[in-house]
XYZ file of C-alpha atoms in Angstrom:
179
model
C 181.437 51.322 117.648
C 180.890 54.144 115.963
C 180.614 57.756 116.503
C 177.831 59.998 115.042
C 179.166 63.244 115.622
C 182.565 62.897 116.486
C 185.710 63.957 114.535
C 187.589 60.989 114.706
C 185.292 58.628 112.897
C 186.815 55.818 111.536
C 184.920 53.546 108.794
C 185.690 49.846 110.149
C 183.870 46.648 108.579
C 183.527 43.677 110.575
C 180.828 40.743 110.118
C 178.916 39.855 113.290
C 181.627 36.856 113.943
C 184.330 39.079 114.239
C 182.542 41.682 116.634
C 185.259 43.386 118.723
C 182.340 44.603 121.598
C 182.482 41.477 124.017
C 182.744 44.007 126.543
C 179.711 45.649 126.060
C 176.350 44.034 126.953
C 174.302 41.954 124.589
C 171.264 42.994 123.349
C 169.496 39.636 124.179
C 170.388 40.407 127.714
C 168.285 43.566 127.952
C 164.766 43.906 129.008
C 164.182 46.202 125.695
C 160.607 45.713 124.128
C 159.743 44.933 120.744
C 158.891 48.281 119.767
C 162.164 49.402 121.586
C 164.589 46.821 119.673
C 162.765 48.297 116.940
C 163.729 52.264 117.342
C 167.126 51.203 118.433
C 167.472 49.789 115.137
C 165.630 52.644 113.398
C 168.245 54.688 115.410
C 171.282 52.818 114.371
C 170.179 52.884 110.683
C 169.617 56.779 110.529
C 173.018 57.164 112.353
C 175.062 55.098 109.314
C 172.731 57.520 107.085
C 174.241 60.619 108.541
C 177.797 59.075 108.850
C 177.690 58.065 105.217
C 175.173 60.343 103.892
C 173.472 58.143 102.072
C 169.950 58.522 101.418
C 169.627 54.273 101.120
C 170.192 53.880 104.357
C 167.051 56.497 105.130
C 164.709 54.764 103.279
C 165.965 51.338 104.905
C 164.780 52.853 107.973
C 161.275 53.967 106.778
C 160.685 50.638 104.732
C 161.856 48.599 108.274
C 159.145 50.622 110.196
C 156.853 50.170 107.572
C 156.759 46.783 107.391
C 156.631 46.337 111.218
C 154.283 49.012 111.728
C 152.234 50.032 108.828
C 151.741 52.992 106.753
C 150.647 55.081 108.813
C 152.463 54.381 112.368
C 155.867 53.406 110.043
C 156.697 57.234 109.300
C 155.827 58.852 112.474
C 158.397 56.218 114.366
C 161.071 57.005 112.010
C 159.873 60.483 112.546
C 160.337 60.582 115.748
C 163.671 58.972 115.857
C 164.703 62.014 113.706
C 163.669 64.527 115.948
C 165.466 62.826 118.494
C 168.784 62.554 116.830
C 168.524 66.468 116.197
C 167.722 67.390 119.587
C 171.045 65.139 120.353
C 172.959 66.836 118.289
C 171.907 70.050 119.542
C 172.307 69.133 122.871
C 175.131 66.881 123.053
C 178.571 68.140 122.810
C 180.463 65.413 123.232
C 179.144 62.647 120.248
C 177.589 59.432 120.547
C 178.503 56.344 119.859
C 176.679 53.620 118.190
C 176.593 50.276 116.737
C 175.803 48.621 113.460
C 172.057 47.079 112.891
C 174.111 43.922 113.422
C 175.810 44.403 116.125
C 174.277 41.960 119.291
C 176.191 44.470 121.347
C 174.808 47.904 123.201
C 176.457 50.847 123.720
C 176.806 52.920 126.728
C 175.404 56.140 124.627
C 172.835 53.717 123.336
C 171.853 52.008 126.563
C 171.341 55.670 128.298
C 168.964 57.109 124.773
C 167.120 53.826 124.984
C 166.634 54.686 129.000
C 165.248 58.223 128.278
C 163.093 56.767 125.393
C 161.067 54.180 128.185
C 161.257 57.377 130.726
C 159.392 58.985 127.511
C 156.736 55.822 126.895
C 156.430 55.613 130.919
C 152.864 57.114 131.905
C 153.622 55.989 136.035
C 156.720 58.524 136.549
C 157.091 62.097 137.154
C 159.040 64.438 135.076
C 161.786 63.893 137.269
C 162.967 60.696 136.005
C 162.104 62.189 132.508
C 164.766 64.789 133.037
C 167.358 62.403 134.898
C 167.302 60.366 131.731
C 167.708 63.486 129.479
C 170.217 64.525 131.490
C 172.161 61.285 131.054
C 172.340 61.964 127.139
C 173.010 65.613 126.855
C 175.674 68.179 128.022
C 173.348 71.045 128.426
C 171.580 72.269 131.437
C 168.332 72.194 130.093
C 167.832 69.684 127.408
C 164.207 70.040 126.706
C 164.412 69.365 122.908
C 165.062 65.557 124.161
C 162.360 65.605 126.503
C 160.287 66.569 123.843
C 161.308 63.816 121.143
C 161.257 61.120 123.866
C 157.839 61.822 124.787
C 156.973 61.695 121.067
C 158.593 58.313 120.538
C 156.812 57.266 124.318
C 153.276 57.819 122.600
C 154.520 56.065 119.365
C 155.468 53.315 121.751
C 152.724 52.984 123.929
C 149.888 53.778 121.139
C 151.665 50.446 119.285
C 151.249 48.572 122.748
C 147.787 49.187 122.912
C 147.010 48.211 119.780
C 148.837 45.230 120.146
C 147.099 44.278 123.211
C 143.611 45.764 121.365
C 144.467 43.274 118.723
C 145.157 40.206 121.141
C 142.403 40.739 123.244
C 140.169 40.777 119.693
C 141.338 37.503 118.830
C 140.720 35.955 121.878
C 136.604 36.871 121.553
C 134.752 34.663 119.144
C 134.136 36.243 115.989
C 130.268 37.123 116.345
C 130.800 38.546 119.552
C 130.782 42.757 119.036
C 131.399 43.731 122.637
């Protein structure tokens, strides 16, 4: 695991055979949604970017979301992962720890930003649970800058959800039928 913000970051290298996280939950075992797997991986990418800082591993990140999500809905993902790594590193003291892109493991840190990102996509619950899940992440009182960038990653979420299900229902009708 690694730490994005932390002072004692150490550079380790292991292939996915020799993972050293057996401890930690696998991400198969989680009920994280395509789109989720997705930013969590978007995530983990822009983390080794600002480990590293090296630009390759930005444009890995924007290429990934392009290819999954288009042109247009691509950038504002990876967008919106960025604002929410800079409103955790404004209000997180404390660092967070994250995994490779091929990793099958979860963090802790990851499991709880992954919880306030479906708090941010979920259009049933009250700010409450919103701000329980914020809490979670940071170590200020009032962490509003991740309420904020969740939200913006919930709509990214749950505008790619609808299409999805606008496009499934679409095929489903035959092809001369308009409405």
């Amino acid at each position: 695991m690694k730490n994005l913000m932390g002072s004692g970051y150490r550079k380790r290298t292991r292939t996915l055979t020799e993972c050293q996280h057996s401890e930690l939950p696998l991400l198969s075992e989680l009920d994280l949604r395509p789109i989720e797997r997705l930013i969590l991986d978007i995530l983990r990418t822009l983390c080794a970017g600002l480990a590293h800082s090296r630009l390759a591993y930005w444009i890995r990140a924007f290429d990934t979301a392009d290819e999954r999500l288009g042109a247009i809905d691509g950038p504002v993902l990876v967008s919106g992962c960025v604002s929410l790594l800079r409103a955790l590193r404004a209000e997180r003291a404390c660092g967070f720890g994250y995994m490779t892109t091929e990793c099958p493991h979860i963090s802790e840190e990851e499991q709880d930003l992954m919880t306030l990102v479906r708090a941010g996509s979920c259009l049933q619950c009250d700010d409450t649970h919103l701000m329980d899940a914020a809490c979670e992440v940071a170590t200020t009182s009032n962490p509003s800058r991740l309420i904020v960038a969740a939200r913006t990653l919930g709509a990214v979420c749950n505008r790619h959800e609808s299409l999805q299900e606008l496009g499934s229902n679409a095929r489903q009708r035959h092809p001369m039928h308009l409405n």
